[in-house]
């Protein structure tokens, strides 16, 4: 590959969500039935995402977003970067997904999310 040449890779992502990894680590998961599932993993299961660029949406766990709330995880929907969300530990996955979709779509059924987590 030549130096200075910028390559562009195609992606199927229609949007992306950034989740603070440091907040997730502090909560030791904090989500799901047993409150041991990290938010990023729960969101991937809720949206039924494939791996990498082939997914419809990206859920990316970043190092630290610098807000550091107590008992919550910071999340940013890249489609609305002016709205940072503080998701409290144990929050309902349906409510989180509805918020990310803009409130116009029905949340996934809890059984679908649990099935996605078991498959992962």
PDB file of C-alpha atoms in Angstrom:
ATOM      1  CA  UNK A   1       0.000   0.000   0.000  1.00  0.00           C
ATOM      2  CA  UNK A   2       1.332   3.388  -0.958  1.00  0.00           C
ATOM      3  CA  UNK A   3       1.999   5.984   1.710  1.00  0.00           C
ATOM      4  CA  UNK A   4      -0.500   8.823   1.683  1.00  0.00           C
ATOM      5  CA  UNK A   5      -3.283   6.904  -0.099  1.00  0.00           C
ATOM      6  CA  UNK A   6      -6.589   6.956   1.745  1.00  0.00           C
ATOM      7  CA  UNK A   7      -8.752   3.896   1.295  1.00  0.00           C
ATOM      8  CA  UNK A   8     -12.482   3.884   1.932  1.00  0.00           C
ATOM      9  CA  UNK A   9     -14.270   0.777   3.187  1.00  0.00           C
ATOM     10  CA  UNK A  10     -18.002   0.315   2.712  1.00  0.00           C
ATOM     11  CA  UNK A  11     -20.177  -0.390   5.726  1.00  0.00           C
ATOM     12  CA  UNK A  12     -23.839  -1.311   6.135  1.00  0.00           C
ATOM     13  CA  UNK A  13     -24.160   0.765   9.299  1.00  0.00           C
ATOM     14  CA  UNK A  14     -27.171   3.069   9.358  1.00  0.00           C
ATOM     15  CA  UNK A  15     -26.067   4.491  12.692  1.00  0.00           C
ATOM     16  CA  UNK A  16     -23.744   3.906  15.598  1.00  0.00           C
ATOM     17  CA  UNK A  17     -23.839   4.063  19.375  1.00  0.00           C
ATOM     18  CA  UNK A  18     -20.832   4.800  21.564  1.00  0.00           C
ATOM     19  CA  UNK A  19     -20.837   3.212  25.026  1.00  0.00           C
ATOM     20  CA  UNK A  20     -18.338   4.181  27.724  1.00  0.00           C
ATOM     21  CA  UNK A  21     -16.236   1.138  28.589  1.00  0.00           C
ATOM     22  CA  UNK A  22     -14.968   2.583  31.867  1.00  0.00           C
ATOM     23  CA  UNK A  23     -18.532   3.117  33.147  1.00  0.00           C
ATOM     24  CA  UNK A  24     -19.459  -0.417  32.099  1.00  0.00           C
ATOM     25  CA  UNK A  25     -16.446  -1.840  33.891  1.00  0.00           C
ATOM     26  CA  UNK A  26     -17.308   0.050  37.103  1.00  0.00           C
ATOM     27  CA  UNK A  27     -20.806  -1.466  37.088  1.00  0.00           C
ATOM     28  CA  UNK A  28     -19.445  -4.988  36.400  1.00  0.00           C
ATOM     29  CA  UNK A  29     -22.127  -5.395  33.748  1.00  0.00           C
ATOM     30  CA  UNK A  30     -25.141  -3.879  35.487  1.00  0.00           C
ATOM     31  CA  UNK A  31     -27.779  -4.871  32.919  1.00  0.00           C
ATOM     32  CA  UNK A  32     -29.893  -7.882  32.001  1.00  0.00           C
ATOM     33  CA  UNK A  33     -31.803 -10.257  34.264  1.00  0.00           C
ATOM     34  CA  UNK A  34     -28.898 -10.952  36.609  1.00  0.00           C
ATOM     35  CA  UNK A  35     -27.346  -7.478  36.160  1.00  0.00           C
ATOM     36  CA  UNK A  36     -24.109  -8.980  34.882  1.00  0.00           C
ATOM     37  CA  UNK A  37     -24.393  -8.106  31.188  1.00  0.00           C
ATOM     38  CA  UNK A  38     -22.536  -5.032  29.851  1.00  0.00           C
ATOM     39  CA  UNK A  39     -24.702  -2.423  28.099  1.00  0.00           C
ATOM     40  CA  UNK A  40     -22.873  -2.790  24.769  1.00  0.00           C
ATOM     41  CA  UNK A  41     -23.500  -6.548  24.672  1.00  0.00           C
ATOM     42  CA  UNK A  42     -27.149  -6.062  25.625  1.00  0.00           C
ATOM     43  CA  UNK A  43     -27.658  -3.493  22.840  1.00  0.00           C
ATOM     44  CA  UNK A  44     -26.056  -5.771  20.242  1.00  0.00           C
ATOM     45  CA  UNK A  45     -28.436  -8.560  21.265  1.00  0.00           C
ATOM     46  CA  UNK A  46     -31.465  -6.229  21.329  1.00  0.00           C
ATOM     47  CA  UNK A  47     -30.791  -4.958  17.808  1.00  0.00           C
ATOM     48  CA  UNK A  48     -29.855  -8.460  16.590  1.00  0.00           C
ATOM     49  CA  UNK A  49     -26.633  -7.173  15.091  1.00  0.00           C
ATOM     50  CA  UNK A  50     -24.121  -9.064  13.001  1.00  0.00           C
ATOM     51  CA  UNK A  51     -20.382  -8.624  13.472  1.00  0.00           C
ATOM     52  CA  UNK A  52     -18.366  -5.639  12.249  1.00  0.00           C
ATOM     53  CA  UNK A  53     -19.196  -3.749   9.071  1.00  0.00           C
ATOM     54  CA  UNK A  54     -21.952  -6.195   8.072  1.00  0.00           C
ATOM     55  CA  UNK A  55     -24.234  -5.086  10.900  1.00  0.00           C
ATOM     56  CA  UNK A  56     -27.095  -2.646  10.352  1.00  0.00           C
ATOM     57  CA  UNK A  57     -25.908  -0.514  13.254  1.00  0.00           C
ATOM     58  CA  UNK A  58     -22.678  -0.311  15.186  1.00  0.00           C
ATOM     59  CA  UNK A  59     -22.349  -0.516  18.943  1.00  0.00           C
ATOM     60  CA  UNK A  60     -18.838   0.583  19.847  1.00  0.00           C
ATOM     61  CA  UNK A  61     -17.428   0.456  23.352  1.00  0.00           C
ATOM     62  CA  UNK A  62     -14.961   3.341  23.735  1.00  0.00           C
ATOM     63  CA  UNK A  63     -12.295   3.798  26.413  1.00  0.00           C
ATOM     64  CA  UNK A  64     -13.775   6.675  28.440  1.00  0.00           C
ATOM     65  CA  UNK A  65     -16.103   9.551  27.618  1.00  0.00           C
ATOM     66  CA  UNK A  66     -15.016  11.567  30.666  1.00  0.00           C
ATOM     67  CA  UNK A  67     -18.407  12.081  32.339  1.00  0.00           C
ATOM     68  CA  UNK A  68     -18.154   9.277  34.934  1.00  0.00           C
ATOM     69  CA  UNK A  69     -21.638   9.241  36.545  1.00  0.00           C
ATOM     70  CA  UNK A  70     -22.365   7.095  39.587  1.00  0.00           C
ATOM     71  CA  UNK A  71     -24.332   3.886  38.938  1.00  0.00           C
ATOM     72  CA  UNK A  72     -24.868   4.677  35.249  1.00  0.00           C
ATOM     73  CA  UNK A  73     -23.234   4.251  31.839  1.00  0.00           C
ATOM     74  CA  UNK A  74     -22.702   7.123  29.389  1.00  0.00           C
ATOM     75  CA  UNK A  75     -23.975   6.417  25.881  1.00  0.00           C
ATOM     76  CA  UNK A  76     -23.960   8.557  22.725  1.00  0.00           C
ATOM     77  CA  UNK A  77     -26.140   7.997  19.680  1.00  0.00           C
ATOM     78  CA  UNK A  78     -23.918   9.228  16.832  1.00  0.00           C
ATOM     79  CA  UNK A  79     -27.015  10.394  14.934  1.00  0.00           C
ATOM     80  CA  UNK A  80     -27.676  12.847  17.794  1.00  0.00           C
ATOM     81  CA  UNK A  81     -24.236  13.783  19.165  1.00  0.00           C
ATOM     82  CA  UNK A  82     -25.677  16.765  21.039  1.00  0.00           C
ATOM     83  CA  UNK A  83     -27.584  14.400  23.388  1.00  0.00           C
ATOM     84  CA  UNK A  84     -25.447  12.263  25.692  1.00  0.00           C
ATOM     85  CA  UNK A  85     -27.461   9.702  27.643  1.00  0.00           C
ATOM     86  CA  UNK A  86     -26.825   8.479  31.167  1.00  0.00           C
ATOM     87  CA  UNK A  87     -28.293   4.986  31.376  1.00  0.00           C
ATOM     88  CA  UNK A  88     -28.836   3.888  34.999  1.00  0.00           C
ATOM     89  CA  UNK A  89     -27.772   0.386  36.005  1.00  0.00           C
ATOM     90  CA  UNK A  90     -30.587  -2.110  35.513  1.00  0.00           C
ATOM     91  CA  UNK A  91     -32.493   0.098  33.044  1.00  0.00           C
ATOM     92  CA  UNK A  92     -35.066  -1.653  30.848  1.00  0.00           C
ATOM     93  CA  UNK A  93     -33.570  -2.652  27.479  1.00  0.00           C
ATOM     94  CA  UNK A  94     -36.854  -1.881  25.711  1.00  0.00           C
ATOM     95  CA  UNK A  95     -36.766   1.695  26.964  1.00  0.00           C
ATOM     96  CA  UNK A  96     -33.135   2.113  25.881  1.00  0.00           C
ATOM     97  CA  UNK A  97     -33.839   0.768  22.373  1.00  0.00           C
ATOM     98  CA  UNK A  98     -36.958   2.938  22.034  1.00  0.00           C
ATOM     99  CA  UNK A  99     -34.924   6.000  23.001  1.00  0.00           C
ATOM    100  CA  UNK A 100     -32.248   5.140  20.424  1.00  0.00           C
ATOM    101  CA  UNK A 101     -34.836   4.580  17.696  1.00  0.00           C
ATOM    102  CA  UNK A 102     -36.431   7.933  18.409  1.00  0.00           C
ATOM    103  CA  UNK A 103     -39.470   6.576  20.227  1.00  0.00           C
ATOM    104  CA  UNK A 104     -41.305   5.571  17.031  1.00  0.00           C
ATOM    105  CA  UNK A 105     -40.564   1.849  16.982  1.00  0.00           C
ATOM    106  CA  UNK A 106     -41.746  -0.918  19.258  1.00  0.00           C
ATOM    107  CA  UNK A 107     -39.065  -2.280  21.592  1.00  0.00           C
ATOM    108  CA  UNK A 108     -37.919  -5.865  21.087  1.00  0.00           C
ATOM    109  CA  UNK A 109     -39.549  -8.552  23.152  1.00  0.00           C
ATOM    110  CA  UNK A 110     -37.572  -9.575  26.263  1.00  0.00           C
ATOM    111  CA  UNK A 111     -37.400 -13.184  25.019  1.00  0.00           C
ATOM    112  CA  UNK A 112     -35.680 -12.065  21.784  1.00  0.00           C
ATOM    113  CA  UNK A 113     -33.053 -10.176  23.767  1.00  0.00           C
ATOM    114  CA  UNK A 114     -32.479 -13.134  26.121  1.00  0.00           C
ATOM    115  CA  UNK A 115     -32.160 -15.502  23.132  1.00  0.00           C
ATOM    116  CA  UNK A 116     -29.599 -13.162  21.559  1.00  0.00           C
ATOM    117  CA  UNK A 117     -27.566 -13.097  24.761  1.00  0.00           C
ATOM    118  CA  UNK A 118     -27.562 -16.887  25.062  1.00  0.00           C
ATOM    119  CA  UNK A 119     -26.380 -17.250  21.456  1.00  0.00           C
ATOM    120  CA  UNK A 120     -23.519 -14.780  21.985  1.00  0.00           C
TER     121      UNK A 120
END
